[in-house]
Amino acid sequence: MDRYLIRGGKPLNGEVEISGAKNAAVAIIPATLMVEGVCRIENIPQISDVTLLLNILEEMGAEIRTINRNTLDIDCSMVNRTTAPFELMRKIRASYYLIGAELGRFGRAEVAMPGGCDFGVRPIDQHIKGFNALGASVEVKNGMVYAEAKDGLVGGTVYLDVVSVGATMNIMMAATLAPGKTTIENAAREPHIVDLANFLNSMGADIRGAGTSVIRVYGAGKLTGGFYSIIPDQIEAGTYMCAVAAAGGEVLIKNVIPKHLDCITQKLIEMGVSVTDLDEAVLVRRDKPLQRVNVKTMPYPGFPTDMQPQIVTTLLKAEGISIVTESVWDSRYKYVDELKKMGAQIQVDGKTAIIEGVECLTGAPIAACDLRAGAAMVIAGLCASGETIVEQIHYIERGYEDIVGKFQALGADIELLRDPMDPESKPVLRAIS
Ligand code: EPU
């Protein structure tokens, strides 16, 4: 099985470049389905979720050309199929964006129920509510979502009962080409929502208010090709910030939008970490003991749920008892048992974790149980004494580009041990064609 071997206890020093945002890329790539012409997209992260989506688009008839490591030309003009292999679609959460994009382009969609990380129940009722408001009927059966707007989609109003990133983006996509005005109320406000709106607007859409809780979409006649660069990944940047806080050292984290990191920066400052905002970078330094804090995850601009495992792991190095409350997902503490193998003192009660700072974590064989939990396992290994083996790293490769190379460049002793017999073992890079 592929795994990482980490010999922990070394501080991190140097510079790291953050890749394009996963959760923007996995929406923008399906959105190219609605564009007539070539979309040149820059700053695409080299991660396996992106590779999967590109394979899905190719199966549907898209032409994809690699321009350089992080830039692709995607042309979906020739796509005439509304479905792709079930096995590819069900592996990834973001395949649900194919529903909005296909409905927008063809007025019908056939997409596998989304997979992705297991945090308990992950419903899509708010997506369906939105598609219904635009005139589509939606049926879920045999693990598939079938959506159809027999008379075409038309603008409508939808009030989201829960603040959902996926539903906001999916409804925005479906509405882009629907005649009339669509209003999404109680919309999510994450940076990747603004990025998707900016992408669609740069291709000819008319979407206003993204980044606020009311988004208005005025149906565009058509979208035409163009150039777009994806924003830097807020969560990847936050993960490196936590790694420096936990392991110590000084790191310049480049290619970030400091404003997007405020929610993480402020918490780290409260813990005694020095964080300096620069133009497109943050300088993070930890040279004194960490202080305990309380954290509650919330939709943006609150503290991101996708940083919860990383902050919990960092708090193991703080003096005193910290309390973390997970308010977005029902079940996002499965990784805690792995940390306990390293000597962590954490008690979980429902949505709350009580974390007691420990003198030292000790290396152990541990496993990633989802993407962000996997990143937290790496952080734990970096600040533990002795050797840590992290298994199930395919979860981590879903969302972190070259995590091993990036940490090695910061002085960490981490290596990738590839197992050619592991069915999940394959490089995520696309061949240049
Ligand atoms: N929800 C509903 N009904 C819906 C949709 C969501 O009840 O129709 C609930 C969920 O059960 C959850 C809450 O609303 O309690 C928020 O879910 P949301 O829809 O915002 O999550 P998502 O779109 O499925 C995206 C990210 C996740 C991230 C969440 C929250 C992608 C592909 N995934 O998921 O990212 O945790 O937003 O910010 O964008 C990750 O990157 O590791 C990751 C899991």
Short mmCIF file of C-alpha atoms and ligand atoms in Angstrom, two decimals:
data_model
loop_
_atom_site.label_atom_id
_atom_site.label_comp_id
_atom_site.label_asym_id
_atom_site.label_seq_id
_atom_site.Cartn_x
_atom_site.Cartn_y
_atom_site.Cartn_z
CA MET A 1 0.00 0.00 0.00
CA ASP A 2 1.31 3.53 -0.79
CA ARG A 3 2.30 5.42 2.33
CA TYR A 4 4.31 8.30 3.72
CA LEU A 5 7.24 7.75 6.05
CA ILE A 6 7.82 10.75 8.30
CA ARG A 7 10.67 11.18 10.78
CA GLY A 8 9.28 14.00 12.89
CA GLY A 9 10.61 16.61 15.23
CA LYS A 10 12.24 18.99 12.72
CA PRO A 11 11.07 22.61 12.46
CA LEU A 12 9.92 23.85 9.04
CA ASN A 13 11.82 26.65 7.32
CA GLY A 14 11.80 28.20 3.85
CA GLU A 15 9.14 28.97 1.24
CA VAL A 16 6.16 27.07 -0.13
CA GLU A 17 3.99 27.90 -3.14
CA ILE A 18 0.26 27.25 -2.77
CA SER A 19 -1.58 25.59 -5.68
CA GLY A 20 -4.93 26.51 -7.22
CA ALA A 21 -8.02 25.97 -5.08
CA LYS A 22 -9.37 22.42 -5.25
CA ASN A 23 -12.93 23.38 -4.44
CA ALA A 24 -12.94 26.08 -7.14
CA ALA A 25 -11.30 23.80 -9.73
CA VAL A 26 -13.77 20.96 -9.17
CA ALA A 27 -16.66 23.33 -9.98
CA ILE A 28 -15.02 25.30 -12.79
CA ILE A 29 -14.01 22.16 -14.71
CA PRO A 30 -17.62 20.84 -14.96
CA ALA A 31 -18.78 24.41 -15.73
CA THR A 32 -16.73 24.34 -18.96
CA LEU A 33 -19.46 22.00 -20.26
CA MET A 34 -21.65 25.07 -20.76
CA VAL A 35 -19.09 26.99 -22.78
CA GLU A 36 -18.94 26.97 -26.58
CA GLY A 37 -15.26 27.22 -27.43
CA VAL A 38 -11.94 26.72 -25.70
CA CYS A 39 -11.48 27.64 -22.02
CA ARG A 40 -7.84 28.15 -21.14
CA ILE A 41 -7.62 27.60 -17.39
CA GLU A 42 -4.52 28.41 -15.40
CA ASN A 43 -3.53 27.45 -11.84
CA ILE A 44 -5.31 24.07 -11.95
CA PRO A 45 -4.03 21.95 -9.04
CA GLN A 46 -2.44 18.59 -9.91
CA ILE A 47 -4.60 16.46 -7.64
CA SER A 48 -6.49 13.25 -8.23
CA ASP A 49 -9.99 14.83 -7.90
CA VAL A 50 -9.10 17.06 -10.86
CA THR A 51 -7.73 14.13 -12.87
CA LEU A 52 -10.97 12.24 -12.28
CA LEU A 53 -13.13 15.13 -13.45
CA LEU A 54 -11.01 15.61 -16.56
CA ASN A 55 -11.36 11.89 -17.33
CA ILE A 56 -15.13 12.22 -16.93
CA LEU A 57 -15.26 15.17 -19.35
CA GLU A 58 -13.12 13.28 -21.87
CA GLU A 59 -15.44 10.27 -21.64
CA MET A 60 -18.28 12.67 -22.51
CA GLY A 61 -16.44 13.90 -25.61
CA ALA A 62 -14.48 16.95 -24.39
CA GLU A 63 -11.11 17.80 -25.90
CA ILE A 64 -8.48 18.58 -23.30
CA ARG A 65 -4.97 19.79 -24.10
CA THR A 66 -2.24 20.26 -21.53
CA ILE A 67 -0.46 23.59 -22.04
CA ASN A 68 1.86 23.27 -19.07
CA ARG A 69 1.88 21.69 -15.60
CA ASN A 70 -1.05 23.74 -14.29
CA THR A 71 -2.70 25.10 -17.44
CA LEU A 72 -5.21 23.27 -19.62
CA ASP A 73 -7.31 24.06 -22.66
CA ILE A 74 -10.74 22.49 -22.25
CA ASP A 75 -13.14 22.45 -25.19
CA CYS A 76 -16.56 20.94 -24.56
CA SER A 77 -18.12 22.17 -27.83
CA MET A 78 -18.33 18.59 -29.17
CA VAL A 79 -19.84 17.03 -26.04
CA ASN A 80 -23.17 15.42 -26.86
CA ARG A 81 -23.53 12.91 -24.01
CA THR A 82 -25.23 13.63 -20.69
CA THR A 83 -23.63 10.79 -18.79
CA ALA A 84 -20.22 9.30 -18.03
CA PRO A 85 -19.02 5.97 -16.56
CA PHE A 86 -20.77 5.39 -13.23
CA GLU A 87 -17.56 4.17 -11.55
CA LEU A 88 -15.75 7.44 -12.30
CA MET A 89 -18.63 9.66 -11.20
CA ARG A 90 -19.35 7.93 -7.91
CA LYS A 91 -15.76 8.30 -6.66
CA ILE A 92 -15.95 12.02 -6.22
CA ARG A 93 -18.21 14.46 -4.39
CA ALA A 94 -17.86 17.18 -6.99
CA SER A 95 -19.48 15.04 -9.70
CA TYR A 96 -22.71 16.69 -8.45
CA TYR A 97 -21.65 19.83 -10.36
CA LEU A 98 -22.22 17.84 -13.55
CA ILE A 99 -25.94 17.98 -12.76
CA GLY A 100 -26.07 21.80 -12.80
CA ALA A 101 -23.77 22.06 -15.83
CA GLU A 102 -25.57 19.38 -17.88
CA LEU A 103 -28.99 20.79 -17.00
CA GLY A 104 -27.73 24.22 -18.03
CA ARG A 105 -26.43 23.01 -21.37
CA PHE A 106 -28.75 20.13 -22.37
CA GLY A 107 -31.82 20.56 -20.15
CA ARG A 108 -31.19 17.04 -18.80
CA ALA A 109 -28.62 15.22 -16.68
CA GLU A 110 -27.82 11.67 -15.59
CA VAL A 111 -25.21 11.65 -12.85
CA ALA A 112 -24.18 9.13 -10.18
CA MET A 113 -24.99 10.09 -6.58
CA PRO A 114 -21.83 11.80 -5.35
CA GLY A 115 -19.15 10.00 -3.32
CA GLY A 116 -16.34 11.83 -1.49
CA CYS A 117 -15.25 11.97 2.15
CA ASP A 118 -17.48 10.29 4.73
CA PHE A 119 -18.62 12.81 7.37
CA GLY A 120 -21.97 11.15 8.02
CA VAL A 121 -25.04 12.00 5.97
CA ARG A 122 -24.33 14.24 2.96
CA PRO A 123 -27.72 15.07 1.41
CA ILE A 124 -28.29 16.98 -1.86
CA ASP A 125 -31.89 18.04 -1.15
CA GLN A 126 -31.00 21.75 -1.42
CA HIS A 127 -29.48 21.22 -4.87
CA ILE A 128 -32.68 19.47 -5.93
CA LYS A 129 -34.84 22.22 -4.42
CA GLY A 130 -32.94 24.72 -6.56
CA PHE A 131 -33.24 22.70 -9.78
CA ASN A 132 -36.99 22.31 -9.11
CA ALA A 133 -37.28 26.11 -8.68
CA LEU A 134 -35.80 26.48 -12.17
CA GLY A 135 -38.38 24.11 -13.66
CA ALA A 136 -36.49 20.78 -13.63
CA SER A 137 -37.88 17.55 -12.30
CA VAL A 138 -35.38 15.39 -10.43
CA GLU A 139 -35.53 11.73 -9.56
CA VAL A 140 -33.00 9.72 -7.55
CA LYS A 141 -32.98 5.98 -8.22
CA ASN A 142 -30.48 3.13 -8.39
CA GLY A 143 -27.68 5.37 -7.18
CA MET A 144 -28.26 7.86 -10.00
CA VAL A 145 -29.71 11.36 -10.18
CA TYR A 146 -31.92 11.94 -13.23
CA ALA A 147 -32.85 15.57 -13.87
CA GLU A 148 -34.83 16.98 -16.73
CA ALA A 149 -36.37 20.31 -17.70
CA LYS A 150 -38.76 19.27 -20.50
CA ASP A 151 -39.59 22.86 -21.45
CA GLY A 152 -36.11 24.16 -20.66
CA LEU A 153 -34.95 25.85 -17.46
CA VAL A 154 -36.30 29.29 -16.52
CA GLY A 155 -35.13 31.71 -13.82
CA GLY A 156 -36.70 31.30 -10.36
CA THR A 157 -36.16 32.05 -6.70
CA VAL A 158 -34.74 29.63 -4.18
CA TYR A 159 -34.19 30.11 -0.45
CA LEU A 160 -31.62 27.63 0.85
CA ASP A 161 -32.68 26.04 4.15
CA VAL A 162 -29.02 25.39 5.00
CA VAL A 163 -26.01 27.36 3.85
CA SER A 164 -24.62 24.93 1.28
CA VAL A 165 -21.53 25.53 -0.83
CA GLY A 166 -22.41 22.80 -3.33
CA ALA A 167 -26.06 23.82 -3.72
CA THR A 168 -25.14 27.49 -4.18
CA MET A 169 -22.63 26.68 -6.93
CA ASN A 170 -24.82 24.06 -8.62
CA ILE A 171 -27.89 26.31 -8.78
CA MET A 172 -25.74 29.22 -9.99
CA MET A 173 -24.44 27.00 -12.81
CA ALA A 174 -27.85 25.69 -13.84
CA ALA A 175 -29.23 29.26 -13.85
CA THR A 176 -26.46 30.74 -15.97
CA LEU A 177 -28.16 30.02 -19.30
CA ALA A 178 -31.77 29.92 -18.05
CA PRO A 179 -33.84 32.83 -19.41
CA GLY A 180 -34.96 35.36 -16.80
CA LYS A 181 -33.66 36.14 -13.32
CA THR A 182 -32.69 33.58 -10.69
CA THR A 183 -32.28 34.62 -7.07
CA ILE A 184 -30.46 32.41 -4.56
CA GLU A 185 -31.13 33.50 -1.00
CA ASN A 186 -29.13 32.37 2.04
CA ALA A 187 -26.31 31.51 -0.36
CA ALA A 188 -22.90 30.35 0.84
CA ARG A 189 -20.12 32.96 0.58
CA GLU A 190 -16.90 30.94 0.26
CA PRO A 191 -14.09 32.31 -1.96
CA HIS A 192 -14.62 29.44 -4.43
CA ILE A 193 -18.21 30.62 -4.99
CA VAL A 194 -16.90 34.01 -6.05
CA ASP A 195 -14.31 32.26 -8.21
CA LEU A 196 -16.92 30.18 -10.05
CA ALA A 197 -19.04 33.31 -10.62
CA ASN A 198 -15.97 35.18 -11.92
CA PHE A 199 -15.15 32.29 -14.26
CA LEU A 200 -18.70 32.14 -15.65
CA ASN A 201 -18.89 35.96 -15.94
CA SER A 202 -15.60 36.04 -17.82
CA MET A 203 -17.15 33.60 -20.34
CA GLY A 204 -20.27 35.79 -20.79
CA ALA A 205 -22.55 35.05 -17.83
CA ASP A 206 -24.25 37.76 -15.74
CA ILE A 207 -23.98 36.73 -12.08
CA ARG A 208 -24.14 39.40 -9.37
CA GLY A 209 -23.69 39.27 -5.61
CA ALA A 210 -21.43 36.19 -5.33
CA GLY A 211 -19.65 36.44 -1.98
CA THR A 212 -22.82 37.79 -0.31
CA SER A 213 -25.82 35.80 0.86
CA VAL A 214 -28.04 36.87 -2.05
CA ILE A 215 -26.90 35.94 -5.56
CA ARG A 216 -28.75 37.05 -8.69
CA VAL A 217 -28.20 35.33 -12.02
CA TYR A 218 -29.52 36.91 -15.23
CA GLY A 219 -29.76 34.22 -17.92
CA ALA A 220 -27.14 34.66 -20.66
CA GLY A 221 -27.75 33.69 -24.31
CA LYS A 222 -24.53 31.71 -24.50
CA LEU A 223 -21.06 31.41 -23.01
CA THR A 224 -17.99 31.62 -25.20
CA GLY A 225 -14.41 30.52 -24.55
CA GLY A 226 -11.74 32.58 -22.86
CA PHE A 227 -8.95 32.62 -20.31
CA TYR A 228 -9.25 32.19 -16.55
CA SER A 229 -6.89 31.70 -13.60
CA ILE A 230 -8.14 29.83 -10.52
CA ILE A 231 -7.64 31.41 -7.07
CA PRO A 232 -5.11 29.96 -4.60
CA ASP A 233 -6.29 27.24 -2.23
CA GLN A 234 -7.34 28.68 1.14
CA ILE A 235 -7.31 25.28 2.84
CA GLU A 236 -3.95 24.13 1.46
CA ALA A 237 -2.47 27.43 2.69
CA GLY A 238 -4.13 26.98 6.10
CA THR A 239 -2.75 23.46 6.32
CA TYR A 240 0.84 24.72 5.87
CA MET A 241 0.15 27.49 8.40
CA CYS A 242 -0.94 24.89 10.96
CA ALA A 243 2.04 22.68 10.13
CA VAL A 244 4.42 25.55 10.95
CA ALA A 245 2.48 26.31 14.13
CA ALA A 246 2.72 22.67 15.21
CA ALA A 247 6.28 21.85 14.14
CA GLY A 248 7.82 25.32 14.72
CA GLY A 249 10.03 27.31 12.35
CA GLU A 250 9.45 30.14 9.87
CA VAL A 251 7.85 29.74 6.45
CA LEU A 252 6.86 32.16 3.71
CA ILE A 253 3.62 30.84 2.22
CA LYS A 254 3.36 32.24 -1.30
CA ASN A 255 0.55 32.54 -3.88
CA VAL A 256 -2.22 33.18 -1.37
CA ILE A 257 -4.95 35.79 -0.91
CA PRO A 258 -4.32 36.83 2.73
CA LYS A 259 -7.92 38.06 3.14
CA HIS A 260 -9.20 34.50 2.51
CA LEU A 261 -6.98 33.29 5.34
CA ASP A 262 -8.16 35.80 7.98
CA CYS A 263 -10.32 33.24 9.80
CA ILE A 264 -7.27 30.96 10.19
CA THR A 265 -4.70 33.73 10.74
CA GLN A 266 -6.66 35.25 13.64
CA LYS A 267 -6.92 31.88 15.44
CA LEU A 268 -3.20 31.21 15.04
CA ILE A 269 -2.34 34.69 16.34
CA GLU A 270 -4.56 33.99 19.37
CA MET A 271 -2.46 30.85 19.90
CA GLY A 272 0.76 32.90 19.95
CA VAL A 273 1.90 32.29 16.36
CA SER A 274 3.30 35.24 14.41
CA VAL A 275 1.48 35.70 11.07
CA THR A 276 2.33 38.65 8.83
CA ASP A 277 0.19 39.41 5.78
CA LEU A 278 2.19 40.42 2.70
CA ASP A 279 0.88 41.20 -0.82
CA GLU A 280 0.29 37.66 -2.06
CA ALA A 281 1.95 35.77 0.77
CA VAL A 282 1.87 35.24 4.52
CA LEU A 283 4.92 34.81 6.73
CA VAL A 284 4.27 32.36 9.56
CA ARG A 285 6.65 31.95 12.51
CA ARG A 286 6.35 29.93 15.70
CA ASP A 287 9.16 30.29 18.18
CA LYS A 288 7.37 30.12 21.50
CA PRO A 289 4.91 27.76 23.22
CA LEU A 290 1.37 27.64 21.79
CA GLN A 291 -1.59 28.84 23.86
CA ARG A 292 -4.90 27.02 24.13
CA VAL A 293 -7.94 28.40 22.23
CA ASN A 294 -11.51 27.46 21.48
CA VAL A 295 -12.62 27.03 17.85
CA LYS A 296 -16.04 26.68 16.25
CA THR A 297 -16.31 25.77 12.57
CA MET A 298 -18.76 27.81 10.51
CA PRO A 299 -19.49 28.68 6.88
CA TYR A 300 -17.22 31.42 5.44
CA PRO A 301 -16.11 33.86 6.79
CA GLY A 302 -16.09 31.64 9.90
CA PHE A 303 -13.38 29.12 10.72
CA PRO A 304 -13.54 26.48 7.93
CA THR A 305 -14.66 22.95 8.71
CA ASP A 306 -12.01 21.82 6.21
CA MET A 307 -9.36 23.11 8.68
CA GLN A 308 -10.87 21.36 11.72
CA PRO A 309 -8.65 18.22 11.80
CA GLN A 310 -5.53 20.33 11.20
CA ILE A 311 -6.31 22.79 14.03
CA VAL A 312 -7.22 19.96 16.43
CA THR A 313 -3.85 18.35 15.72
CA THR A 314 -2.04 21.68 16.18
CA LEU A 315 -3.82 22.24 19.51
CA LEU A 316 -2.26 19.01 20.80
CA LYS A 317 0.93 21.05 21.01
CA ALA A 318 -0.70 23.91 22.97
CA GLU A 319 -0.52 24.38 26.72
CA GLY A 320 -3.85 23.66 28.45
CA ILE A 321 -7.25 22.44 27.28
CA SER A 322 -8.88 23.61 24.05
CA ILE A 323 -12.44 23.03 22.88
CA VAL A 324 -13.31 22.59 19.21
CA THR A 325 -16.92 22.52 18.02
CA GLU A 326 -17.78 21.19 14.57
CA SER A 327 -20.97 22.88 13.42
CA VAL A 328 -21.03 21.99 9.70
CA TRP A 329 -20.73 18.18 9.53
CA ASP A 330 -22.28 15.54 11.84
CA SER A 331 -19.38 13.18 11.99
CA ARG A 332 -15.96 14.67 11.34
CA TYR A 333 -13.88 13.30 14.22
CA LYS A 334 -13.22 9.76 12.97
CA TYR A 335 -9.50 10.54 12.70
CA VAL A 336 -9.15 11.18 16.45
CA ASP A 337 -8.59 7.47 17.15
CA GLU A 338 -5.53 7.58 14.88
CA LEU A 339 -4.08 10.53 16.80
CA LYS A 340 -4.63 8.63 20.06
CA LYS A 341 -2.18 6.00 18.76
CA MET A 342 0.44 8.77 18.96
CA GLY A 343 -0.39 9.70 22.55
CA ALA A 344 -3.03 12.39 21.86
CA GLN A 345 -5.45 13.26 24.67
CA ILE A 346 -8.74 14.07 22.93
CA GLN A 347 -12.28 13.38 24.08
CA VAL A 348 -15.09 13.62 21.55
CA ASP A 349 -18.66 14.19 22.65
CA GLY A 350 -20.97 14.61 19.67
CA LYS A 351 -19.85 17.70 17.81
CA THR A 352 -17.34 18.77 20.48
CA ALA A 353 -13.73 17.73 20.91
CA ILE A 354 -11.84 18.47 24.13
CA ILE A 355 -8.13 18.57 23.44
CA GLU A 356 -5.47 18.43 26.12
CA GLY A 357 -2.03 19.66 25.15
CA VAL A 358 0.60 16.92 25.47
CA GLU A 359 4.34 17.15 26.11
CA CYS A 360 5.12 15.18 22.97
CA LEU A 361 3.41 13.01 20.34
CA THR A 362 5.14 9.75 19.47
CA GLY A 363 5.43 8.33 15.94
CA ALA A 364 3.12 5.42 15.05
CA PRO A 365 1.53 3.67 12.04
CA ILE A 366 -1.66 5.68 11.34
CA ALA A 367 -4.13 5.99 8.47
CA ALA A 368 -5.83 8.89 6.71
CA CYS A 369 -9.60 8.40 6.88
CA ASP A 370 -10.46 11.34 4.62
CA LEU A 371 -8.71 14.20 2.83
CA ARG A 372 -8.32 16.81 5.58
CA ALA A 373 -7.91 14.18 8.29
CA GLY A 374 -5.07 12.86 6.13
CA ALA A 375 -3.41 16.29 6.12
CA ALA A 376 -3.77 16.34 9.90
CA MET A 377 -2.00 12.95 10.11
CA VAL A 378 0.93 14.44 8.19
CA ILE A 379 1.07 17.41 10.59
CA ALA A 380 1.01 15.00 13.54
CA GLY A 381 3.86 12.99 12.03
CA LEU A 382 5.92 16.13 11.42
CA CYS A 383 5.81 17.19 15.05
CA ALA A 384 6.01 13.72 16.66
CA SER A 385 9.18 12.12 17.89
CA GLY A 386 10.33 9.05 15.95
CA GLU A 387 8.85 7.48 12.81
CA THR A 388 5.28 7.83 11.61
CA ILE A 389 3.83 5.84 8.74
CA VAL A 390 0.71 7.37 7.14
CA GLU A 391 -1.41 4.90 5.17
CA GLN A 392 -4.44 5.44 2.88
CA ILE A 393 -2.68 8.43 1.32
CA HIS A 394 -4.88 8.34 -1.79
CA TYR A 395 -7.27 10.46 0.29
CA ILE A 396 -4.57 13.11 0.71
CA GLU A 397 -3.66 13.04 -3.00
CA ARG A 398 -7.27 13.92 -3.80
CA GLY A 399 -6.65 17.47 -2.66
CA TYR A 400 -2.97 18.29 -1.98
CA GLU A 401 -0.58 18.81 -4.88
CA ASP A 402 2.88 17.35 -4.21
CA ILE A 403 2.53 17.48 -0.43
CA VAL A 404 5.69 15.41 0.02
CA GLY A 405 7.84 17.61 -2.25
CA LYS A 406 6.52 20.78 -0.63
CA PHE A 407 7.26 19.61 2.93
CA GLN A 408 10.67 18.24 1.88
CA ALA A 409 11.54 21.70 0.54
CA LEU A 410 10.75 23.08 4.01
CA GLY A 411 13.25 20.70 5.59
CA ALA A 412 10.82 17.99 6.70
CA ASP A 413 12.00 14.39 6.69
CA ILE A 414 9.10 12.85 4.74
CA GLU A 415 9.13 10.40 1.86
CA LEU A 416 6.61 8.70 -0.34
CA LEU A 417 6.83 4.92 -0.38
CA ARG A 418 4.99 3.79 -3.54
CA ASP A 419 3.65 0.26 -3.75
CA PRO A 420 3.28 -0.77 -7.40
CA MET A 421 0.72 -3.40 -6.33
CA ASP A 422 -1.59 -0.80 -4.72
CA PRO A 423 -4.64 -0.42 -7.00
CA GLU A 424 -4.94 3.25 -5.94
CA SER A 425 -1.24 3.90 -6.72
CA LYS A 426 -0.97 6.09 -9.78
CA PRO A 427 0.58 9.44 -10.42
CA VAL A 428 -2.04 12.18 -10.61
CA LEU A 429 -0.19 14.15 -13.29
CA ARG A 430 -1.73 14.22 -16.78
CA ALA A 431 0.56 13.39 -19.68
CA ILE A 432 1.23 16.32 -22.02
CA SER A 433 -0.76 15.74 -25.18
N1 EPU B 1 -26.53 20.06 3.30
C1 EPU B 1 -27.85 19.70 3.31
N2 EPU B 1 -28.48 19.56 2.10
C2 EPU B 1 -27.84 19.80 0.91
C3 EPU B 1 -26.50 20.16 0.92
C4 EPU B 1 -25.86 20.29 2.14
O1 EPU B 1 -28.44 19.48 4.35
O2 EPU B 1 -28.48 19.67 -0.14
C5 EPU B 1 -25.82 20.22 4.59
C6 EPU B 1 -24.67 19.22 4.76
O3 EPU B 1 -25.13 17.99 5.27
C7 EPU B 1 -23.74 19.97 5.67
C8 EPU B 1 -23.95 21.44 5.30
O4 EPU B 1 -25.19 21.50 4.61
O5 EPU B 1 -24.14 19.78 7.00
C9 EPU B 1 -22.89 22.05 4.41
O6 EPU B 1 -22.69 21.24 3.25
P1 EPU B 1 -22.20 21.85 1.86
O7 EPU B 1 -23.24 21.58 0.84
O8 EPU B 1 -21.75 23.26 2.07
O9 EPU B 1 -20.94 20.94 1.54
P2 EPU B 1 -20.50 20.37 0.14
O10 EPU B 1 -20.82 21.35 -0.93
O11 EPU B 1 -20.92 18.98 -0.02
C10 EPU B 1 -18.17 21.55 0.16
C11 EPU B 1 -16.73 21.12 0.09
C12 EPU B 1 -16.33 20.43 1.38
C13 EPU B 1 -16.60 21.34 2.57
C14 EPU B 1 -18.03 21.87 2.56
C15 EPU B 1 -18.29 22.92 3.62
C16 EPU B 1 -16.47 20.69 -2.28
C17 EPU B 1 -16.32 19.70 -3.36
N3 EPU B 1 -16.60 20.21 -1.04
O12 EPU B 1 -18.92 20.35 0.34
O13 EPU B 1 -14.94 20.23 1.25
O14 EPU B 1 -16.38 20.63 3.77
O15 EPU B 1 -18.33 22.45 1.27
O16 EPU B 1 -17.43 24.00 3.46
O17 EPU B 1 -16.47 21.89 -2.51
C18 EPU B 1 -12.89 19.15 1.47
O18 EPU B 1 -12.42 19.92 0.62
O19 EPU B 1 -12.18 18.40 2.19
C19 EPU B 1 -14.33 19.10 1.68
C20 EPU B 1 -14.93 18.09 2.24
#
